[in-house]
């Protein structure tokens, strides 16, 4: 396909409904170490660009929240991870219609923490 991306017709995935778009979209930006932040800048840039993806999926800019509080923090524990705690709180309060990130399984290394978040999202 040789069409320019801006000229393509864009349709929303059928799993996104108005009840999702009525809530906020949370973009999770994460790198585990300061070294990764310094040396993997393309990954960080791509993660921040997910806010544009949420916009294209129907969220207004003011509904898109970027959580990057955990940049440079290990995912081994959620105790010292204010970003993950904030994400869990927002999902638990029913304020989130979509969580988007690259490799979101890296949000928590503990299966218990990860599964707790998935259960709340469901």
PDB file of N, CA, C and O in Angstrom, residues 70-98:
ATOM      1  N   UNK A  70       7.501   6.373  37.176  1.00  0.00           N
ATOM      2  CA  UNK A  70       8.375   5.243  37.507  1.00  0.00           C
ATOM      3  C   UNK A  70       9.579   5.115  36.570  1.00  0.00           C
ATOM      4  O   UNK A  70      10.257   4.087  36.577  1.00  0.00           O
ATOM      5  N   UNK A  71       9.849   6.138  35.779  1.00  0.00           N
ATOM      6  CA  UNK A  71      11.020   6.084  34.904  1.00  0.00           C
ATOM      7  C   UNK A  71      12.282   5.918  35.748  1.00  0.00           C
ATOM      8  O   UNK A  71      12.504   6.654  36.713  1.00  0.00           O
ATOM      9  N   UNK A  72      13.091   4.928  35.401  1.00  0.00           N
ATOM     10  CA  UNK A  72      14.341   4.683  36.122  1.00  0.00           C
ATOM     11  C   UNK A  72      14.182   3.903  37.408  1.00  0.00           C
ATOM     12  O   UNK A  72      15.113   3.787  38.190  1.00  0.00           O
ATOM     13  N   UNK A  73      13.002   3.326  37.632  1.00  0.00           N
ATOM     14  CA  UNK A  73      12.759   2.530  38.842  1.00  0.00           C
ATOM     15  C   UNK A  73      12.517   1.080  38.462  1.00  0.00           C
ATOM     16  O   UNK A  73      11.805   0.798  37.514  1.00  0.00           O
ATOM     17  N   UNK A  74      13.056   0.184  39.234  1.00  0.00           N
ATOM     18  CA  UNK A  74      12.880  -1.242  38.983  1.00  0.00           C
ATOM     19  C   UNK A  74      11.428  -1.650  39.197  1.00  0.00           C
ATOM     20  O   UNK A  74      10.744  -1.104  40.063  1.00  0.00           O
ATOM     21  N   UNK A  75      10.986  -2.626  38.420  1.00  0.00           N
ATOM     22  CA  UNK A  75       9.631  -3.128  38.558  1.00  0.00           C
ATOM     23  C   UNK A  75       9.512  -4.274  39.545  1.00  0.00           C
ATOM     24  O   UNK A  75       8.464  -4.892  39.666  1.00  0.00           O
ATOM     25  N   UNK A  76      10.603  -4.572  40.274  1.00  0.00           N
ATOM     26  CA  UNK A  76      10.605  -5.704  41.201  1.00  0.00           C
ATOM     27  C   UNK A  76       9.586  -5.536  42.327  1.00  0.00           C
ATOM     28  O   UNK A  76       9.027  -6.502  42.819  1.00  0.00           O
ATOM     29  N   UNK A  77       9.336  -4.304  42.724  1.00  0.00           N
ATOM     30  CA  UNK A  77       8.385  -4.046  43.803  1.00  0.00           C
ATOM     31  C   UNK A  77       7.544  -2.839  43.438  1.00  0.00           C
ATOM     32  O   UNK A  77       8.032  -1.905  42.809  1.00  0.00           O
ATOM     33  N   UNK A  78       6.295  -2.856  43.843  1.00  0.00           N
ATOM     34  CA  UNK A  78       5.430  -1.701  43.585  1.00  0.00           C
ATOM     35  C   UNK A  78       5.450  -0.709  44.745  1.00  0.00           C
ATOM     36  O   UNK A  78       4.857   0.358  44.644  1.00  0.00           O
ATOM     37  N   UNK A  79       6.150  -1.050  45.812  1.00  0.00           N
ATOM     38  CA  UNK A  79       6.180  -0.178  46.990  1.00  0.00           C
ATOM     39  C   UNK A  79       6.814   1.175  46.686  1.00  0.00           C
ATOM     40  O   UNK A  79       6.355   2.197  47.176  1.00  0.00           O
ATOM     41  N   UNK A  80       7.877   1.171  45.891  1.00  0.00           N
ATOM     42  CA  UNK A  80       8.568   2.419  45.560  1.00  0.00           C
ATOM     43  C   UNK A  80       8.224   2.849  44.135  1.00  0.00           C
ATOM     44  O   UNK A  80       9.059   3.380  43.424  1.00  0.00           O
ATOM     45  N   UNK A  81       6.997   2.591  43.718  1.00  0.00           N
ATOM     46  CA  UNK A  81       6.563   2.891  42.351  1.00  0.00           C
ATOM     47  C   UNK A  81       5.273   3.707  42.391  1.00  0.00           C
ATOM     48  O   UNK A  81       4.172   3.176  42.226  1.00  0.00           O
ATOM     49  N   UNK A  82       5.380   5.015  42.606  1.00  0.00           N
ATOM     50  CA  UNK A  82       4.169   5.836  42.697  1.00  0.00           C
ATOM     51  C   UNK A  82       3.337   5.821  41.414  1.00  0.00           C
ATOM     52  O   UNK A  82       2.110   5.937  41.469  1.00  0.00           O
ATOM     53  N   UNK A  83       3.975   5.662  40.269  1.00  0.00           N
ATOM     54  CA  UNK A  83       3.229   5.616  39.008  1.00  0.00           C
ATOM     55  C   UNK A  83       2.331   4.403  38.926  1.00  0.00           C
ATOM     56  O   UNK A  83       1.160   4.499  38.537  1.00  0.00           O
ATOM     57  N   UNK A  84       2.870   3.237  39.288  1.00  0.00           N
ATOM     58  CA  UNK A  84       2.064   2.018  39.267  1.00  0.00           C
ATOM     59  C   UNK A  84       0.932   2.116  40.285  1.00  0.00           C
ATOM     60  O   UNK A  84      -0.211   1.747  39.997  1.00  0.00           O
ATOM     61  N   UNK A  85       1.227   2.641  41.459  1.00  0.00           N
ATOM     62  CA  UNK A  85       0.195   2.796  42.482  1.00  0.00           C
ATOM     63  C   UNK A  85      -0.909   3.746  42.013  1.00  0.00           C
ATOM     64  O   UNK A  85      -2.094   3.494  42.240  1.00  0.00           O
ATOM     65  N   UNK A  86      -0.514   4.813  41.335  1.00  0.00           N
ATOM     66  CA  UNK A  86      -1.486   5.763  40.792  1.00  0.00           C
ATOM     67  C   UNK A  86      -2.352   5.089  39.720  1.00  0.00           C
ATOM     68  O   UNK A  86      -3.567   5.278  39.686  1.00  0.00           O
ATOM     69  N   UNK A  87      -1.732   4.298  38.850  1.00  0.00           N
ATOM     70  CA  UNK A  87      -2.466   3.567  37.816  1.00  0.00           C
ATOM     71  C   UNK A  87      -3.499   2.635  38.444  1.00  0.00           C
ATOM     72  O   UNK A  87      -4.672   2.641  38.062  1.00  0.00           O
ATOM     73  N   UNK A  88      -3.082   1.860  39.422  1.00  0.00           N
ATOM     74  CA  UNK A  88      -3.986   0.921  40.095  1.00  0.00           C
ATOM     75  C   UNK A  88      -5.142   1.678  40.757  1.00  0.00           C
ATOM     76  O   UNK A  88      -6.304   1.264  40.662  1.00  0.00           O
ATOM     77  N   UNK A  89      -4.837   2.804  41.388  1.00  0.00           N
ATOM     78  CA  UNK A  89      -5.889   3.591  42.046  1.00  0.00           C
ATOM     79  C   UNK A  89      -6.899   4.117  41.029  1.00  0.00           C
ATOM     80  O   UNK A  89      -8.111   4.009  41.243  1.00  0.00           O
ATOM     81  N   UNK A  90      -6.427   4.668  39.923  1.00  0.00           N
ATOM     82  CA  UNK A  90      -7.324   5.219  38.905  1.00  0.00           C
ATOM     83  C   UNK A  90      -8.199   4.127  38.280  1.00  0.00           C
ATOM     84  O   UNK A  90      -9.392   4.328  38.077  1.00  0.00           O
ATOM     85  N   UNK A  91      -7.601   2.979  37.994  1.00  0.00           N
ATOM     86  CA  UNK A  91      -8.370   1.856  37.446  1.00  0.00           C
ATOM     87  C   UNK A  91      -9.392   1.390  38.478  1.00  0.00           C
ATOM     88  O   UNK A  91     -10.566   1.174  38.170  1.00  0.00           O
ATOM     89  N   UNK A  92      -8.957   1.251  39.731  1.00  0.00           N
ATOM     90  CA  UNK A  92      -9.845   0.800  40.803  1.00  0.00           C
ATOM     91  C   UNK A  92     -11.022   1.723  41.034  1.00  0.00           C
ATOM     92  O   UNK A  92     -12.114   1.275  41.406  1.00  0.00           O
ATOM     93  N   UNK A  93     -10.838   3.010  40.799  1.00  0.00           N
ATOM     94  CA  UNK A  93     -11.916   3.985  40.967  1.00  0.00           C
ATOM     95  C   UNK A  93     -12.823   4.065  39.746  1.00  0.00           C
ATOM     96  O   UNK A  93     -13.783   4.836  39.726  1.00  0.00           O
ATOM     97  N   UNK A  94     -12.511   3.277  38.716  1.00  0.00           N
ATOM     98  CA  UNK A  94     -13.350   3.245  37.525  1.00  0.00           C
ATOM     99  C   UNK A  94     -13.196   4.445  36.619  1.00  0.00           C
ATOM    100  O   UNK A  94     -14.082   4.745  35.823  1.00  0.00           O
ATOM    101  N   UNK A  95     -12.070   5.125  36.713  1.00  0.00           N
ATOM    102  CA  UNK A  95     -11.846   6.336  35.921  1.00  0.00           C
ATOM    103  C   UNK A  95     -11.142   6.089  34.592  1.00  0.00           C
ATOM    104  O   UNK A  95     -10.944   7.020  33.822  1.00  0.00           O
ATOM    105  N   UNK A  96     -10.749   4.849  34.326  1.00  0.00           N
ATOM    106  CA  UNK A  96      -9.901   4.560  33.175  1.00  0.00           C
ATOM    107  C   UNK A  96     -10.664   3.745  32.132  1.00  0.00           C
ATOM    108  O   UNK A  96     -11.265   2.724  32.448  1.00  0.00           O
ATOM    109  N   UNK A  97     -10.617   4.207  30.894  1.00  0.00           N
ATOM    110  CA  UNK A  97     -11.225   3.486  29.794  1.00  0.00           C
ATOM    111  C   UNK A  97     -10.215   2.699  28.987  1.00  0.00           C
ATOM    112  O   UNK A  97     -10.565   1.761  28.280  1.00  0.00           O
ATOM    113  N   UNK A  98      -8.932   3.085  29.080  1.00  0.00           N
ATOM    114  CA  UNK A  98      -7.883   2.381  28.357  1.00  0.00           C
ATOM    115  C   UNK A  98      -6.538   2.626  29.037  1.00  0.00           C
ATOM    116  O   UNK A  98      -6.240   3.728  29.475  1.00  0.00           O
TER     117      UNK A  98
END
